[in-house]
Protein backbone atom coordinates (compact mmCIF):
# COMPACT_ATOMS: atom_id res chain seq x y z
CA UNK A 1 0.00 0.00 0.00
CA UNK A 2 1.33 3.41 -0.89
CA UNK A 3 2.13 5.88 1.87
CA UNK A 4 -0.40 8.40 0.45
CA UNK A 5 -3.19 5.76 0.41
CA UNK A 6 -2.37 4.70 3.96
CA UNK A 7 -2.49 8.34 5.13
CA UNK A 8 -5.87 8.87 3.42
CA UNK A 9 -7.31 5.71 4.98
CA UNK A 10 -6.06 6.82 8.40
CA UNK A 11 -7.72 10.20 7.86
CA UNK A 12 -10.99 8.45 6.94
CA UNK A 13 -10.69 6.35 10.09
CA UNK A 14 -10.13 9.47 12.21
CA UNK A 15 -13.03 11.28 10.52
CA UNK A 16 -15.31 8.32 11.27
CA UNK A 17 -14.23 8.43 14.93
CA UNK A 18 -14.99 12.15 15.05
CA UNK A 19 -18.39 11.58 13.42
CA UNK A 20 -19.19 8.86 15.96
CA UNK A 21 -18.16 11.08 18.87
CA UNK A 22 -20.28 13.97 17.59
CA UNK A 23 -23.32 11.76 16.95
CA UNK A 24 -22.98 10.19 20.40
CA UNK A 25 -22.74 13.61 22.02
CA UNK A 26 -25.74 14.86 20.02
CA UNK A 27 -27.79 11.80 21.01
CA UNK A 28 -26.91 12.25 24.69
CA UNK A 29 -28.07 15.88 24.82
CA UNK A 30 -31.61 16.86 25.76
CA UNK A 31 -33.52 18.33 22.84
CA UNK A 32 -36.25 20.86 23.40
CA UNK A 33 -39.28 20.83 21.13
CA UNK A 34 -41.53 23.59 22.35
CA UNK A 35 -42.36 22.82 25.97
CA UNK A 36 -41.09 19.23 25.68
CA UNK A 37 -37.57 18.06 26.43
CA UNK A 38 -36.69 14.80 24.75
CA UNK A 39 -33.78 12.42 25.30
CA UNK A 40 -35.42 9.40 23.65
CA UNK A 41 -36.01 10.78 20.15
CA UNK A 42 -34.94 7.56 18.44
CA UNK A 43 -37.60 5.61 20.34
CA UNK A 44 -40.33 8.16 19.60
CA UNK A 45 -39.43 7.94 15.91
CA UNK A 46 -39.55 4.14 15.80
CA UNK A 47 -42.86 3.94 17.65
CA UNK A 48 -44.36 6.57 15.35
CA UNK A 49 -43.15 4.73 12.26
CA UNK A 50 -44.13 1.28 13.59
CA UNK A 51 -47.33 1.67 15.63
CA UNK A 52 -48.05 -1.52 17.55
CA UNK A 53 -44.37 -2.42 17.89
CA UNK A 54 -43.42 -4.44 20.97
CA UNK A 55 -40.63 -3.53 23.38
CA UNK A 56 -38.62 -6.52 22.14
CA UNK A 57 -38.98 -5.49 18.50
CA UNK A 58 -38.16 -1.90 19.42
CA UNK A 59 -35.04 -3.04 21.28
CA UNK A 60 -33.89 -4.91 18.18
CA UNK A 61 -34.49 -1.83 16.02
CA UNK A 62 -32.41 0.49 18.21
CA UNK A 63 -29.88 -2.19 19.20
CA UNK A 64 -30.50 -2.08 22.92
CA UNK A 65 -31.40 -4.85 25.33
CA UNK A 66 -35.12 -5.38 25.94
CA UNK A 67 -34.54 -4.44 29.58
CA UNK A 68 -32.88 -1.11 28.71
CA UNK A 69 -35.54 -0.40 26.11
CA UNK A 70 -38.28 -1.21 28.62
CA UNK A 71 -36.87 1.39 31.02
CA UNK A 72 -36.79 4.01 28.26
CA UNK A 73 -40.36 3.18 27.26
CA UNK A 74 -41.41 3.53 30.90
CA UNK A 75 -39.99 7.09 30.91
CA UNK A 76 -41.91 7.91 27.74
CA UNK A 77 -45.06 6.43 29.25
CA UNK A 78 -44.56 8.45 32.45
CA UNK A 79 -44.31 11.61 30.33
CA UNK A 80 -47.61 10.69 28.68
CA UNK A 81 -46.10 10.24 25.22
CA UNK A 82 -46.45 6.46 24.81
CA UNK A 83 -49.11 3.99 25.80
CA UNK A 84 -48.95 0.23 26.07
CA UNK A 85 -51.91 -1.68 24.68
CA UNK A 86 -52.61 -5.41 24.89
CA UNK A 87 -52.92 -7.18 21.59
CA UNK A 88 -56.50 -8.47 21.40
CA UNK A 89 -55.36 -11.40 19.24
CA UNK A 90 -52.53 -12.34 21.65
CA UNK A 91 -53.18 -11.24 25.23
CA UNK A 92 -49.54 -11.88 26.21
CA UNK A 93 -48.27 -9.31 23.70
CA UNK A 94 -48.12 -5.63 24.67
CA UNK A 95 -47.89 -3.17 21.80
CA UNK A 96 -46.70 0.43 21.89
CA UNK A 97 -48.19 3.49 20.27
CA UNK A 98 -47.85 7.22 20.67
CA UNK A 99 -50.45 9.20 22.54
CA UNK A 100 -51.70 12.46 20.98
CA UNK A 101 -49.08 14.27 23.09
CA UNK A 102 -46.42 11.84 21.83
CA UNK A 103 -47.50 12.43 18.24
CA UNK A 104 -47.06 16.17 18.84
CA UNK A 105 -43.52 15.58 20.15
CA UNK A 106 -42.80 13.31 17.17
CA UNK A 107 -43.97 15.98 14.69
CA UNK A 108 -41.85 18.66 16.40
CA UNK A 109 -38.83 16.36 16.41
CA UNK A 110 -39.36 15.39 12.75
CA UNK A 111 -39.53 19.08 11.77
CA UNK A 112 -36.27 19.77 13.63
CA UNK A 113 -34.61 16.77 11.94
CA UNK A 114 -35.79 18.01 8.54
CA UNK A 115 -34.24 21.41 9.29
CA UNK A 116 -30.92 19.78 10.31
CA UNK A 117 -30.99 17.67 7.16
CA UNK A 118 -31.57 20.73 4.97
CA UNK A 119 -28.60 22.52 6.58
CA UNK A 120 -26.39 19.48 6.02
CA UNK A 121 -27.51 19.12 2.41
CA UNK A 122 -26.64 22.78 1.81
CA UNK A 123 -23.10 22.11 3.06
CA UNK A 124 -22.81 19.34 0.47
CA UNK A 125 -24.03 21.40 -2.50
CA UNK A 126 -20.52 21.72 -3.94
CA UNK A 127 -20.17 17.98 -4.52
CA UNK A 128 -21.25 16.37 -7.77
CA UNK A 129 -23.71 13.48 -7.88
CA UNK A 130 -20.82 11.21 -8.86
CA UNK A 131 -18.81 12.33 -5.80
CA UNK A 132 -21.79 11.75 -3.53
CA UNK A 133 -22.34 8.30 -5.06
CA UNK A 134 -18.67 7.46 -4.45
CA UNK A 135 -18.93 8.60 -0.84
CA UNK A 136 -22.08 6.51 -0.36
CA UNK A 137 -20.30 3.46 -1.78
CA UNK A 138 -17.36 4.00 0.57
CA UNK A 139 -19.64 4.55 3.59
CA UNK A 140 -21.55 1.36 2.85
CA UNK A 141 -18.30 -0.60 2.68
CA UNK A 142 -17.18 0.93 6.01
CA UNK A 143 -20.56 0.01 7.51
CA UNK A 144 -20.03 -3.58 6.35
CA UNK A 145 -16.71 -3.57 8.21
CA UNK A 146 -18.38 -2.18 11.35
CA UNK A 147 -21.10 -4.84 11.16
CA UNK A 148 -18.39 -7.47 10.83
CA UNK A 149 -16.61 -6.02 13.89
CA UNK A 150 -19.87 -6.23 15.87
CA UNK A 151 -20.44 -9.84 14.77
CA UNK A 152 -16.88 -10.89 15.68
CA UNK A 153 -17.08 -9.12 19.05
CA UNK A 154 -20.38 -10.83 19.87
CA UNK A 155 -18.90 -14.22 18.95
CA UNK A 156 -15.80 -13.55 21.02
CA UNK A 157 -17.59 -12.33 24.15
CA UNK A 158 -20.54 -14.73 24.16
mmCIF file of C-alpha atoms in Angstrom:
data_model
loop_
_atom_site.group_PDB
_atom_site.id
_atom_site.type_symbol
_atom_site.label_atom_id
_atom_site.label_comp_id
_atom_site.label_asym_id
_atom_site.label_seq_id
_atom_site.Cartn_x
_atom_site.Cartn_y
_atom_site.Cartn_z
ATOM 1 C CA UNK A 1 0.000 0.000 0.000
ATOM 2 C CA UNK A 2 1.328 3.414 -0.889
ATOM 3 C CA UNK A 3 2.134 5.880 1.874
ATOM 4 C CA UNK A 4 -0.402 8.397 0.455
ATOM 5 C CA UNK A 5 -3.195 5.758 0.409
ATOM 6 C CA UNK A 6 -2.371 4.699 3.962
ATOM 7 C CA UNK A 7 -2.494 8.335 5.126
ATOM 8 C CA UNK A 8 -5.868 8.868 3.423
ATOM 9 C CA UNK A 9 -7.308 5.706 4.976
ATOM 10 C CA UNK A 10 -6.060 6.817 8.398
ATOM 11 C CA UNK A 11 -7.721 10.205 7.861
ATOM 12 C CA UNK A 12 -10.986 8.455 6.936
ATOM 13 C CA UNK A 13 -10.686 6.352 10.093
ATOM 14 C CA UNK A 14 -10.126 9.472 12.215
ATOM 15 C CA UNK A 15 -13.033 11.281 10.515
ATOM 16 C CA UNK A 16 -15.315 8.316 11.272
ATOM 17 C CA UNK A 17 -14.229 8.429 14.925
ATOM 18 C CA UNK A 18 -14.991 12.149 15.048
ATOM 19 C CA UNK A 19 -18.388 11.580 13.418
ATOM 20 C CA UNK A 20 -19.190 8.860 15.955
ATOM 21 C CA UNK A 21 -18.159 11.075 18.869
ATOM 22 C CA UNK A 22 -20.275 13.970 17.589
ATOM 23 C CA UNK A 23 -23.318 11.765 16.951
ATOM 24 C CA UNK A 24 -22.977 10.189 20.397
ATOM 25 C CA UNK A 25 -22.738 13.611 22.018
ATOM 26 C CA UNK A 26 -25.736 14.860 20.022
ATOM 27 C CA UNK A 27 -27.790 11.804 21.012
ATOM 28 C CA UNK A 28 -26.912 12.254 24.693
ATOM 29 C CA UNK A 29 -28.075 15.878 24.816
ATOM 30 C CA UNK A 30 -31.609 16.861 25.759
ATOM 31 C CA UNK A 31 -33.521 18.329 22.843
ATOM 32 C CA UNK A 32 -36.251 20.862 23.404
ATOM 33 C CA UNK A 33 -39.281 20.832 21.131
ATOM 34 C CA UNK A 34 -41.531 23.585 22.352
ATOM 35 C CA UNK A 35 -42.359 22.818 25.971
ATOM 36 C CA UNK A 36 -41.095 19.227 25.676
ATOM 37 C CA UNK A 37 -37.566 18.059 26.434
ATOM 38 C CA UNK A 38 -36.688 14.800 24.755
ATOM 39 C CA UNK A 39 -33.784 12.416 25.300
ATOM 40 C CA UNK A 40 -35.423 9.399 23.653
ATOM 41 C CA UNK A 41 -36.015 10.779 20.149
ATOM 42 C CA UNK A 42 -34.939 7.560 18.436
ATOM 43 C CA UNK A 43 -37.604 5.605 20.336
ATOM 44 C CA UNK A 44 -40.330 8.158 19.604
ATOM 45 C CA UNK A 45 -39.426 7.937 15.914
ATOM 46 C CA UNK A 46 -39.549 4.137 15.804
ATOM 47 C CA UNK A 47 -42.865 3.942 17.653
ATOM 48 C CA UNK A 48 -44.357 6.572 15.353
ATOM 49 C CA UNK A 49 -43.152 4.732 12.260
ATOM 50 C CA UNK A 50 -44.133 1.285 13.592
ATOM 51 C CA UNK A 51 -47.329 1.670 15.635
ATOM 52 C CA UNK A 52 -48.051 -1.517 17.551
ATOM 53 C CA UNK A 53 -44.370 -2.420 17.885
ATOM 54 C CA UNK A 54 -43.423 -4.444 20.967
ATOM 55 C CA UNK A 55 -40.627 -3.528 23.379
ATOM 56 C CA UNK A 56 -38.617 -6.523 22.142
ATOM 57 C CA UNK A 57 -38.985 -5.491 18.503
ATOM 58 C CA UNK A 58 -38.161 -1.896 19.419
ATOM 59 C CA UNK A 59 -35.044 -3.044 21.279
ATOM 60 C CA UNK A 60 -33.888 -4.909 18.177
ATOM 61 C CA UNK A 61 -34.488 -1.830 16.017
ATOM 62 C CA UNK A 62 -32.412 0.490 18.208
ATOM 63 C CA UNK A 63 -29.879 -2.185 19.197
ATOM 64 C CA UNK A 64 -30.498 -2.079 22.917
ATOM 65 C CA UNK A 65 -31.405 -4.852 25.326
ATOM 66 C CA UNK A 66 -35.124 -5.381 25.937
ATOM 67 C CA UNK A 67 -34.536 -4.437 29.585
ATOM 68 C CA UNK A 68 -32.884 -1.112 28.708
ATOM 69 C CA UNK A 69 -35.541 -0.399 26.113
ATOM 70 C CA UNK A 70 -38.283 -1.212 28.618
ATOM 71 C CA UNK A 71 -36.869 1.391 31.023
ATOM 72 C CA UNK A 72 -36.792 4.012 28.264
ATOM 73 C CA UNK A 73 -40.363 3.175 27.261
ATOM 74 C CA UNK A 74 -41.412 3.533 30.903
ATOM 75 C CA UNK A 75 -39.994 7.086 30.911
ATOM 76 C CA UNK A 76 -41.914 7.911 27.739
ATOM 77 C CA UNK A 77 -45.062 6.430 29.254
ATOM 78 C CA UNK A 78 -44.558 8.449 32.454
ATOM 79 C CA UNK A 79 -44.306 11.608 30.328
ATOM 80 C CA UNK A 80 -47.606 10.688 28.683
ATOM 81 C CA UNK A 81 -46.103 10.238 25.223
ATOM 82 C CA UNK A 82 -46.450 6.465 24.811
ATOM 83 C CA UNK A 83 -49.111 3.988 25.800
ATOM 84 C CA UNK A 84 -48.950 0.232 26.067
ATOM 85 C CA UNK A 85 -51.914 -1.679 24.680
ATOM 86 C CA UNK A 86 -52.610 -5.408 24.894
ATOM 87 C CA UNK A 87 -52.920 -7.184 21.586
ATOM 88 C CA UNK A 88 -56.495 -8.468 21.396
ATOM 89 C CA UNK A 89 -55.360 -11.400 19.236
ATOM 90 C CA UNK A 90 -52.532 -12.343 21.649
ATOM 91 C CA UNK A 91 -53.182 -11.239 25.228
ATOM 92 C CA UNK A 92 -49.544 -11.875 26.211
ATOM 93 C CA UNK A 93 -48.274 -9.309 23.700
ATOM 94 C CA UNK A 94 -48.117 -5.635 24.669
ATOM 95 C CA UNK A 95 -47.887 -3.170 21.804
ATOM 96 C CA UNK A 96 -46.702 0.435 21.887
ATOM 97 C CA UNK A 97 -48.188 3.495 20.274
ATOM 98 C CA UNK A 98 -47.853 7.221 20.667
ATOM 99 C CA UNK A 99 -50.451 9.196 22.543
ATOM 100 C CA UNK A 100 -51.702 12.458 20.980
ATOM 101 C CA UNK A 101 -49.075 14.273 23.087
ATOM 102 C CA UNK A 102 -46.423 11.837 21.833
ATOM 103 C CA UNK A 103 -47.499 12.434 18.237
ATOM 104 C CA UNK A 104 -47.061 16.172 18.839
ATOM 105 C CA UNK A 105 -43.521 15.584 20.153
ATOM 106 C CA UNK A 106 -42.799 13.314 17.171
ATOM 107 C CA UNK A 107 -43.965 15.977 14.688
ATOM 108 C CA UNK A 108 -41.852 18.656 16.403
ATOM 109 C CA UNK A 109 -38.826 16.359 16.409
ATOM 110 C CA UNK A 110 -39.358 15.390 12.746
ATOM 111 C CA UNK A 111 -39.527 19.079 11.773
ATOM 112 C CA UNK A 112 -36.269 19.772 13.628
ATOM 113 C CA UNK A 113 -34.611 16.773 11.940
ATOM 114 C CA UNK A 114 -35.789 18.009 8.541
ATOM 115 C CA UNK A 115 -34.244 21.406 9.286
ATOM 116 C CA UNK A 116 -30.923 19.778 10.309
ATOM 117 C CA UNK A 117 -30.991 17.665 7.159
ATOM 118 C CA UNK A 118 -31.570 20.726 4.972
ATOM 119 C CA UNK A 119 -28.601 22.515 6.577
ATOM 120 C CA UNK A 120 -26.392 19.480 6.023
ATOM 121 C CA UNK A 121 -27.513 19.124 2.411
ATOM 122 C CA UNK A 122 -26.638 22.784 1.809
ATOM 123 C CA UNK A 123 -23.102 22.111 3.063
ATOM 124 C CA UNK A 124 -22.812 19.340 0.466
ATOM 125 C CA UNK A 125 -24.028 21.396 -2.499
ATOM 126 C CA UNK A 126 -20.518 21.717 -3.943
ATOM 127 C CA UNK A 127 -20.171 17.983 -4.517
ATOM 128 C CA UNK A 128 -21.253 16.374 -7.771
ATOM 129 C CA UNK A 129 -23.711 13.480 -7.880
ATOM 130 C CA UNK A 130 -20.816 11.205 -8.860
ATOM 131 C CA UNK A 131 -18.805 12.326 -5.802
ATOM 132 C CA UNK A 132 -21.792 11.752 -3.530
ATOM 133 C CA UNK A 133 -22.339 8.297 -5.056
ATOM 134 C CA UNK A 134 -18.670 7.460 -4.451
ATOM 135 C CA UNK A 135 -18.931 8.605 -0.843
ATOM 136 C CA UNK A 136 -22.075 6.509 -0.364
ATOM 137 C CA UNK A 137 -20.304 3.461 -1.777
ATOM 138 C CA UNK A 138 -17.364 4.003 0.574
ATOM 139 C CA UNK A 139 -19.638 4.552 3.588
ATOM 140 C CA UNK A 140 -21.554 1.357 2.847
ATOM 141 C CA UNK A 141 -18.300 -0.597 2.682
ATOM 142 C CA UNK A 142 -17.181 0.935 6.006
ATOM 143 C CA UNK A 143 -20.562 0.009 7.514
ATOM 144 C CA UNK A 144 -20.029 -3.578 6.353
ATOM 145 C CA UNK A 145 -16.709 -3.569 8.212
ATOM 146 C CA UNK A 146 -18.376 -2.178 11.354
ATOM 147 C CA UNK A 147 -21.102 -4.839 11.162
ATOM 148 C CA UNK A 148 -18.386 -7.469 10.833
ATOM 149 C CA UNK A 149 -16.606 -6.025 13.892
ATOM 150 C CA UNK A 150 -19.869 -6.232 15.867
ATOM 151 C CA UNK A 151 -20.437 -9.839 14.766
ATOM 152 C CA UNK A 152 -16.885 -10.893 15.680
ATOM 153 C CA UNK A 153 -17.082 -9.121 19.051
ATOM 154 C CA UNK A 154 -20.379 -10.833 19.868
ATOM 155 C CA UNK A 155 -18.900 -14.218 18.955
ATOM 156 C CA UNK A 156 -15.797 -13.549 21.021
ATOM 157 C CA UNK A 157 -17.591 -12.329 24.154
ATOM 158 C CA UNK A 158 -20.536 -14.732 24.162
#
